[in-house]
Coordinates of C-alpha atoms and ligand atoms in Angstrom, one line a residue:
X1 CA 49.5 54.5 125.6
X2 CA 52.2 57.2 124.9
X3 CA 55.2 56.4 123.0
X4 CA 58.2 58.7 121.9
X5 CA 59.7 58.6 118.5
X6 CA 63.3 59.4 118.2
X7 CA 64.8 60.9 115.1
X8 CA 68.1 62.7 114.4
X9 CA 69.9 62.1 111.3
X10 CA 69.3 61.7 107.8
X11 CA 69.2 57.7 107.7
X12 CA 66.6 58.0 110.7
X13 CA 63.6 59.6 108.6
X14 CA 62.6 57.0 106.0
X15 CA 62.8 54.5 109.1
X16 CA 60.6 56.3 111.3
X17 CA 58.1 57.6 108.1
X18 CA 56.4 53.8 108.5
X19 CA 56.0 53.6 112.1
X20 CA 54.1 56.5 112.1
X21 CA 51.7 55.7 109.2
X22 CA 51.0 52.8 111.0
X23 CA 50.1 54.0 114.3
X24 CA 48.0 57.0 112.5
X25 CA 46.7 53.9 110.8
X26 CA 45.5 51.9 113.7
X27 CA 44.2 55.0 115.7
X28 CA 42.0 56.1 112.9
X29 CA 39.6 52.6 114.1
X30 CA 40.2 53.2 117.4
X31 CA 37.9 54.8 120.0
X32 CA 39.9 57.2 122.2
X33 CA 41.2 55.1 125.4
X34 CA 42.9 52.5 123.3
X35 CA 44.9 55.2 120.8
X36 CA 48.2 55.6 120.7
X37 CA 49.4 58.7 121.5
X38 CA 53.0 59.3 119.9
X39 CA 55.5 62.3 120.3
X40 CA 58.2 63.0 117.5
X41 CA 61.0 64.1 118.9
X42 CA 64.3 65.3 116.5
X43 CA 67.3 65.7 118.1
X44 CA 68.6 68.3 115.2
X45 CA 71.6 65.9 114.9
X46 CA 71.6 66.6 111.4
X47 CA 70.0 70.5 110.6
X48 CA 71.0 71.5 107.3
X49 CA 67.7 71.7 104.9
X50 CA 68.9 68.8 102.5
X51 CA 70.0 66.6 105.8
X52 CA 66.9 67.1 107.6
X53 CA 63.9 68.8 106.5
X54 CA 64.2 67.9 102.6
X55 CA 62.9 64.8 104.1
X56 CA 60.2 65.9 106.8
X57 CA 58.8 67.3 102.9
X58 CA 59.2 64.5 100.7
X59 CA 57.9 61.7 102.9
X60 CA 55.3 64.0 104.4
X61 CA 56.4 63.3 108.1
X62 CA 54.2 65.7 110.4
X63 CA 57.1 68.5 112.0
X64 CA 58.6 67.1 114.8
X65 CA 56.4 67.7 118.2
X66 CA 60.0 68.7 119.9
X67 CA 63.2 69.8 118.5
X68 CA 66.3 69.5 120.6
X69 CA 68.4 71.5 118.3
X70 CA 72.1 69.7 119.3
X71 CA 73.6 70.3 116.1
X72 CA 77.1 69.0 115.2
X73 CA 79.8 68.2 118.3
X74 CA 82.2 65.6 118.8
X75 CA 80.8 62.6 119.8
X76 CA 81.0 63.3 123.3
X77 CA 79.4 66.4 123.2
X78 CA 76.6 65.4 120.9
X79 CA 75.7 62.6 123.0
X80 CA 75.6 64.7 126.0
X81 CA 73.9 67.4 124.9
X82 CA 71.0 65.2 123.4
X83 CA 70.7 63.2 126.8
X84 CA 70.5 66.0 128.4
X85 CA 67.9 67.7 126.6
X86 CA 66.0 64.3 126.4
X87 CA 66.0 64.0 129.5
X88 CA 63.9 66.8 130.2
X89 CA 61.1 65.7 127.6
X90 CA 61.1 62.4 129.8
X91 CA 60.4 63.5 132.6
X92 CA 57.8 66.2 131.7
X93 CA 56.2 63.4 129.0
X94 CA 56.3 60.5 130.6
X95 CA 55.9 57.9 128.4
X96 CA 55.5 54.6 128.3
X97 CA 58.1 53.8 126.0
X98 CA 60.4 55.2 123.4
X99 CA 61.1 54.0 120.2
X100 CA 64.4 54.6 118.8
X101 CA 65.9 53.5 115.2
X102 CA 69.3 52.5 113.4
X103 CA 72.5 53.4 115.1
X104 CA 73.4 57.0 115.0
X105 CA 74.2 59.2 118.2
X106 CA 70.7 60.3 118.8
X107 CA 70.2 56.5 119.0
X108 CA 72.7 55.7 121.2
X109 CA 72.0 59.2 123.8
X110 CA 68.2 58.6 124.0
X111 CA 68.8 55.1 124.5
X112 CA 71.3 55.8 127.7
X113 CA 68.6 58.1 128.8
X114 CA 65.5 55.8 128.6
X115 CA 67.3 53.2 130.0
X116 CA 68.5 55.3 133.4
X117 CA 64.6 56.5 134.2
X118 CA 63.5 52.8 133.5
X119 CA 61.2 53.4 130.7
X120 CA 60.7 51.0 128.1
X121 CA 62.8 50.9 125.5
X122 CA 61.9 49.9 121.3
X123 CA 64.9 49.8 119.1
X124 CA 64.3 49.3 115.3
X125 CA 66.7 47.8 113.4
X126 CA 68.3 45.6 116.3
X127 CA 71.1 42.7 116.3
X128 CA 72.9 44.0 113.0
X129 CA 76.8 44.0 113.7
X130 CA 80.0 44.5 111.8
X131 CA 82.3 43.4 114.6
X132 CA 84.7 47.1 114.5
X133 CA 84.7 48.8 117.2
X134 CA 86.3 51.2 115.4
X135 CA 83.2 52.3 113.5
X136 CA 80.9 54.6 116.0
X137 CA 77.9 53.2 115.2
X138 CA 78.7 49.5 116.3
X139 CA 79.2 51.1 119.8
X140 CA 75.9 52.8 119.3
X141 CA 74.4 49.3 117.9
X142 CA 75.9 47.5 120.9
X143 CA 74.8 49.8 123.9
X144 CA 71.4 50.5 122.2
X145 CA 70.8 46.8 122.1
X146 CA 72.1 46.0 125.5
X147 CA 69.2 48.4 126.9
X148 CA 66.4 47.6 124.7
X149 CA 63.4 45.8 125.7
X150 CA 61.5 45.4 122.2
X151 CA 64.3 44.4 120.0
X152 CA 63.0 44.4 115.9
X153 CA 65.3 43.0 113.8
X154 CA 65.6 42.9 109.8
X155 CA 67.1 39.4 109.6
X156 CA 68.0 36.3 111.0
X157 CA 71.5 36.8 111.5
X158 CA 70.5 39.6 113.7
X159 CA 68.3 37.4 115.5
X160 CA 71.1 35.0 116.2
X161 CA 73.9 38.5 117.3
X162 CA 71.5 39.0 120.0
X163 CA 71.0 35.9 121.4
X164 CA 74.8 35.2 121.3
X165 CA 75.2 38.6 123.2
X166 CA 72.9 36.9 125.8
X167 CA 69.5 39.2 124.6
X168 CA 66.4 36.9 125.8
X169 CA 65.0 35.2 123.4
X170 CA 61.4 36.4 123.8
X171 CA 62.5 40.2 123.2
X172 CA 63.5 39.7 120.1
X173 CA 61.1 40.6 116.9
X174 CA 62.2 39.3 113.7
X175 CA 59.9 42.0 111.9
X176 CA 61.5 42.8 108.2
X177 CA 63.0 46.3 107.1
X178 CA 61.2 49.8 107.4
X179 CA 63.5 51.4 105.4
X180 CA 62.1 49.1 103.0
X181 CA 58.9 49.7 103.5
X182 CA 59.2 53.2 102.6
X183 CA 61.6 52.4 99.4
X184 CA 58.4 50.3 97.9
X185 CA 55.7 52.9 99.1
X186 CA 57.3 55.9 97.0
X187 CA 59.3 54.1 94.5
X188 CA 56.5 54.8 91.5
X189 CA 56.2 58.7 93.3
X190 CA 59.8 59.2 92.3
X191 CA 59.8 57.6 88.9
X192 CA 56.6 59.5 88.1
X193 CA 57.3 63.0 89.6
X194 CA 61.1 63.6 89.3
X195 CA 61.8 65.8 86.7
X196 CA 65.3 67.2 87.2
X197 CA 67.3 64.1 85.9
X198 CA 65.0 63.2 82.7
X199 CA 68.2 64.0 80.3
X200 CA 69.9 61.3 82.1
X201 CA 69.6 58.1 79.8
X202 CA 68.8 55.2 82.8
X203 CA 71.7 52.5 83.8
X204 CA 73.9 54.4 82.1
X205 CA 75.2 56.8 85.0
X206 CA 76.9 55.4 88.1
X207 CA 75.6 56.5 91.6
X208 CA 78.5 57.3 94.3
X209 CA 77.5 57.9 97.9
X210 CA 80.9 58.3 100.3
X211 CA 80.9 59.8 103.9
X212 CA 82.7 57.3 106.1
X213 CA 85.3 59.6 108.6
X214 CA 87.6 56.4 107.9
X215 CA 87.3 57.3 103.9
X216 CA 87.0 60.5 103.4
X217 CA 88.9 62.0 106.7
X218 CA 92.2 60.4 105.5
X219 CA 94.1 62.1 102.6
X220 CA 95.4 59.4 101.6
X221 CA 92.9 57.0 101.7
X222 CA 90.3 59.8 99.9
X223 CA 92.9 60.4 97.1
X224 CA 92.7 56.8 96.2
X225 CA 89.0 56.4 96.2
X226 CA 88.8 59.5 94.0
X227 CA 91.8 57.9 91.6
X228 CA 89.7 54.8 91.1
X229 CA 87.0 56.6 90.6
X230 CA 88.7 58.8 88.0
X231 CA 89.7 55.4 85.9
X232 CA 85.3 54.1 86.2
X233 CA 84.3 57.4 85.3
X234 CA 86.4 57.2 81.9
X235 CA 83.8 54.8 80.9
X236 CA 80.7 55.8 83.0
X237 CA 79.7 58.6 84.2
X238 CA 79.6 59.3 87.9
X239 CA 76.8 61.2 89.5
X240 CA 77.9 62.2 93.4
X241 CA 75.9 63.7 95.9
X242 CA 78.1 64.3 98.6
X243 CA 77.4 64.7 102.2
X244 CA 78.3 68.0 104.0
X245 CA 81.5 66.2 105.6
X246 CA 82.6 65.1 102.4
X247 CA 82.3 68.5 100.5
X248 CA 84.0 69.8 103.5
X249 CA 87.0 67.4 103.4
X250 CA 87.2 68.2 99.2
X251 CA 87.6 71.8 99.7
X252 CA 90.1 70.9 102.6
X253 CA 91.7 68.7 100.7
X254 CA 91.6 70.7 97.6
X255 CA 90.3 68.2 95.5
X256 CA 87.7 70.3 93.5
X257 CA 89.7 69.8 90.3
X258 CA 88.6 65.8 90.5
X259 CA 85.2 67.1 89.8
X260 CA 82.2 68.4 87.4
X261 CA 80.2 71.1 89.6
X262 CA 77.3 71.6 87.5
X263 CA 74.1 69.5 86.3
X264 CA 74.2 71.2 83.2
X265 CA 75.3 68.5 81.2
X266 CA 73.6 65.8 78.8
X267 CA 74.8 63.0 81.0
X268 CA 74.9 60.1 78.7
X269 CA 77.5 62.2 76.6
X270 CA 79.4 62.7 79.4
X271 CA 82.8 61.6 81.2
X272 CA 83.7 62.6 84.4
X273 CA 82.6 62.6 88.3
X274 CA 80.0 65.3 88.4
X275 CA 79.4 66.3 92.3
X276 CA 75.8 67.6 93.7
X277 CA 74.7 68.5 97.3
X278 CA 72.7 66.0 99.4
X279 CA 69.8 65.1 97.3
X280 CA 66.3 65.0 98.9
X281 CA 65.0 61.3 98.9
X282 CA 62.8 61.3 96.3
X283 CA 65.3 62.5 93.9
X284 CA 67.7 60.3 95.6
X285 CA 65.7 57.4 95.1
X286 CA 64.9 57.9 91.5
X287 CA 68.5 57.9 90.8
X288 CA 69.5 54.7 92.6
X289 CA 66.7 52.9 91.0
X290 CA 67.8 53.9 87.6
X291 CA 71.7 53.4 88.1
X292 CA 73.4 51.0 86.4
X293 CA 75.4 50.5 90.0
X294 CA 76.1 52.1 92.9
X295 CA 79.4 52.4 94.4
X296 CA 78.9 53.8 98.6
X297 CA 80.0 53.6 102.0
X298 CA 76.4 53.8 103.6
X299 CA 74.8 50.9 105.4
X300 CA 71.1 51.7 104.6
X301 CA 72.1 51.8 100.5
X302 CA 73.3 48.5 101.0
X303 CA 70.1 47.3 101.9
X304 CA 68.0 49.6 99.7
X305 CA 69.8 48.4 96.4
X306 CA 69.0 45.2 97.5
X307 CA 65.6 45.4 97.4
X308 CA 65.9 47.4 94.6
X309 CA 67.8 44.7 93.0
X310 CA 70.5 47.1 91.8
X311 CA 74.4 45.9 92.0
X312 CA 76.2 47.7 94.7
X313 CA 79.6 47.6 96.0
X314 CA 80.7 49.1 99.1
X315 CA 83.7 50.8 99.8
X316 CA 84.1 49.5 103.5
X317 CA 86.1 46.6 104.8
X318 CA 82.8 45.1 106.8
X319 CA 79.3 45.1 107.0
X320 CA 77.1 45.4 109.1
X321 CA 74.4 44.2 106.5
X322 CA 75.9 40.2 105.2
X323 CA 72.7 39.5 104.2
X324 CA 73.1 41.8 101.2
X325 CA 76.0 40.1 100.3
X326 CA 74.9 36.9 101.5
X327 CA 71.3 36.8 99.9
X328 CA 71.9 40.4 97.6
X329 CA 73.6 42.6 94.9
X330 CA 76.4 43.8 97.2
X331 CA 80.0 43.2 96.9
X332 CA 82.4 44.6 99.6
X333 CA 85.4 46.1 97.6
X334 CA 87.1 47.9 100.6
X335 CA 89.5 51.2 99.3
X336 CA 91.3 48.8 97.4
X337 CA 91.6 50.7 93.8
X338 CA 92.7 47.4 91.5
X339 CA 89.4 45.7 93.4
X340 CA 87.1 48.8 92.9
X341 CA 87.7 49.0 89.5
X342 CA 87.6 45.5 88.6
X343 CA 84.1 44.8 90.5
X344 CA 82.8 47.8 88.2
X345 CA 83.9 46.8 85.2
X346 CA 82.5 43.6 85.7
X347 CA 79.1 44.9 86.5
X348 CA 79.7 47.4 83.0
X349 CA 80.1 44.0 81.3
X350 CA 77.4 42.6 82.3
X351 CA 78.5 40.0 85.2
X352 CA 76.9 42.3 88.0
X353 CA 75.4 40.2 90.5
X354 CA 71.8 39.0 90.8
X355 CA 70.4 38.7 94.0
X356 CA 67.0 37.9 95.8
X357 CA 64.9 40.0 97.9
X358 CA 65.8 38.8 102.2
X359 CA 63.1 37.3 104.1
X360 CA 60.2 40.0 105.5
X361 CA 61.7 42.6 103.2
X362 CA 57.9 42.7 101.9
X363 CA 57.1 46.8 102.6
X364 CA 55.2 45.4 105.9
X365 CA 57.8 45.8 108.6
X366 CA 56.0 48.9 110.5
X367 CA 52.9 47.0 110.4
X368 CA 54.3 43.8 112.5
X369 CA 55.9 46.1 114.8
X370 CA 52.8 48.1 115.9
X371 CA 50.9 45.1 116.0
X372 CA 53.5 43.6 118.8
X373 CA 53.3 47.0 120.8
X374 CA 49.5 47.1 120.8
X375 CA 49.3 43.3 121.8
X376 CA 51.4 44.0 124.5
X377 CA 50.3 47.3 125.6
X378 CA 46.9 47.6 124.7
X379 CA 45.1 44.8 123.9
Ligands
UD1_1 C1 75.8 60.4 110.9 C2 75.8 59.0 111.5 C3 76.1 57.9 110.4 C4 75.2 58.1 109.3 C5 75.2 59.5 108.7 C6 74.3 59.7 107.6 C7 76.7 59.0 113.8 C8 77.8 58.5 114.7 N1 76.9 58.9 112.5 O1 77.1 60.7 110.4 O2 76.0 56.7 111.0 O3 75.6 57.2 108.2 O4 74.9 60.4 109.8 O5 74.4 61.0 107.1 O6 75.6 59.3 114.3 N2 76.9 68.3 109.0 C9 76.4 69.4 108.3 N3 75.1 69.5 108.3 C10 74.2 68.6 108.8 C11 74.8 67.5 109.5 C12 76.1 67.3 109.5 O7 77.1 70.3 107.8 O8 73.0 68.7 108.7 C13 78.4 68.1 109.0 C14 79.0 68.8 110.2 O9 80.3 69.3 109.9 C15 79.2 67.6 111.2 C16 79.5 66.5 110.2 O10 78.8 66.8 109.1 O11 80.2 67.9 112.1 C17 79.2 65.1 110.7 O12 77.9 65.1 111.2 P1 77.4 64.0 112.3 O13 76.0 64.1 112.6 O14 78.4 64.1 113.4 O15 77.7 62.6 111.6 P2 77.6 62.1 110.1 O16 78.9 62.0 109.5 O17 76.5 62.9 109.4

């Protein structure tokens, strides 16, 4: 059996790292006609050393096999260009199914492509919806679902979007979280080997993630963040490492004076936002697991604090994740600054919420997923 792997953005790495340890796993028993062959292929969605290959590193993912090298676009032209391109490694690989994970463009383009040549189609992370249209990836959830044949899901609730969106039953997987199975395999690598933030006394630093076009495109609505932010960080400080977009949109902005720009600081002694580049994951992950919160607009932190059992609180108006508010730490606070502030000083004083770790979120996700593909394919 051959299978394609699809990658293309940050978020996409720790999902696919799993996948792939499981199927070098399983092949390392296997005599040659029942291996399964896989192919990497990276869109070069995102291509900047800390967005992309800080990760091939720290999670030791072998080099992609195929690099479509898209780069940025509108989202027009970045799905185009990546159908395109994948196209052509369809038809000269032909596989028997592609695998595709989370809900990013490369997602969504690979998906539209598999689905046109009628090959099989795997997507990880299925069913999870916020209900806004206005968010590009709920398009790319929605389409990417609609075409999938082997549809894995992280929770229930998922389970239940799917079948209300009229997916058949008996294609959906209700498997548990990869990203989580990747958060529990180097959680102890991270505490043990990173070095760079040991002057940092632990819970007593904030961790702020926030690249949402609808937060920090706006003026407006980025000025606010950044002012309740400015009233948290009076009494905590914040550490920031901010995506490329969002570094972009300070300098546009001119909103540099908001900020710290060094490391160079004993932390704990410290007031103030102090912004860093993207961090690679291990040094990522060290700092969310030592945070005292997190405050972020991602969907995949959402879900890692929660298994990390870290207080969160998002800075969107939905979810696509309810079962970490549901069953978790998180708390949606919206851009609402009075609410923002509020939730984190309640979490200072000690009222931060408790939650409990979601059904299958057990670091075996990859494992129930290859064992459904060889079942069906091989055995
Ligand atoms: C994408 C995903 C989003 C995910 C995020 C994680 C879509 C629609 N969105 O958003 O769901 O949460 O990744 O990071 O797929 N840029 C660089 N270097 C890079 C990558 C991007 O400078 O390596 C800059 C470029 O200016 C680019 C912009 O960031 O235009 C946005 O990149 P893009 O890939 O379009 O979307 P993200 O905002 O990263």
């Amino acid at each position: 059996m051959k299978i394609i792997l699809v990658v293309g953005a940050r978020p996409n790495f720790m999902k696919i790292n799993p996948i792939i340890n499981k199927i070098k796993e399983y092949n390392f028993k296997q005599t040659k006609q029942r291996i399964l062959k896989y192919i990497l292929v990276h869109s070069g969605q995102h291509y900047d050393f800390n967005m992309s290959d800080s990760f091939f590193k720290d999670l030791e993912i072998p080099p992609p096999d195929i690099h479509l090298g898209v780069g940025s676009g509108t989202h027009s032209e970045q799905t185009g260009k990546i159908m395109i391109a994948f196209e052509n490694v369809c038809f000269k690989e032909k596989p028997d199914l592609v695998m595709v994970v989370g809900d990013v463009n490369s997602t969504l383009a690979c998906s539209i492509t598999v689905a046109k040549l009628c090959i099989p189609l795997a997507h990880v992370e299925a069913g999870l919806r916020s209900f806004d249209r206005t968010m590009p990836e709920e398009i790319n959830r929605l389409v990417t679902d609609s075409l999938s044949d082997f549809l894995f899901t992280t929770c229930r609730g998922a389970n239940e979007n799917l079948k209300k969106e009229g997916i058949p039953e008996n294609n959906i997987y209700l498997v548990g979280n990869v990203m989580v199975d990747t958060l529990y395999k180097y959680r102890n690598l991270a505490e043990l080997k990173i070095e760079k933030f040991k002057n940092l006394k632990k819970k007593d630093y904030v961790l702020l993630t926030l690249h949402r076009p609808s937060n920090v495109d706006s003026k407006k609505t980025f000025q606010e963040i950044i002012e309740s932010l400015v009233e948290i960080s009076k009494e905590i400080p914040i550490i920031f490492p901010a995506h490329p977009r969002t570094q972009k949109m300070i300098e546009r902005f001119e909103f540099y004076n908001f900020f710290h720009k060094s490391l160079n600081y004993h932390f704990s002694q410290m007031k103030g936002i102090f912004l860093l580049s993207p961090l690679p994951y291990l040094e990522f992950l060290y700092l969310m697991a030592n945070a005292k919160f997190i405050l972020t607009d991602s969907g995949g932190i959402q879900g890692e604090t929660t298994a990390l059992g870290i207080p969160c609180l998002t800075l969107r108006e939905n979810t696509e994740h309810p079962i970490t508010i549901e069953e978790g730490t998180n708390i949606l606070v919206g851009v609402d600054k009075e609410k923002i502030i509020n939730e984190s000083l309640n979490i200072l004083n000690g009222k931060g919420k408790i939650g409990k770790i979601p059904e299958l979120w057990d670091g075996k996700a990859a494992k129930r997923i290859i064992e459904i593909l060889i079942n069906k394919y091989i055995d």
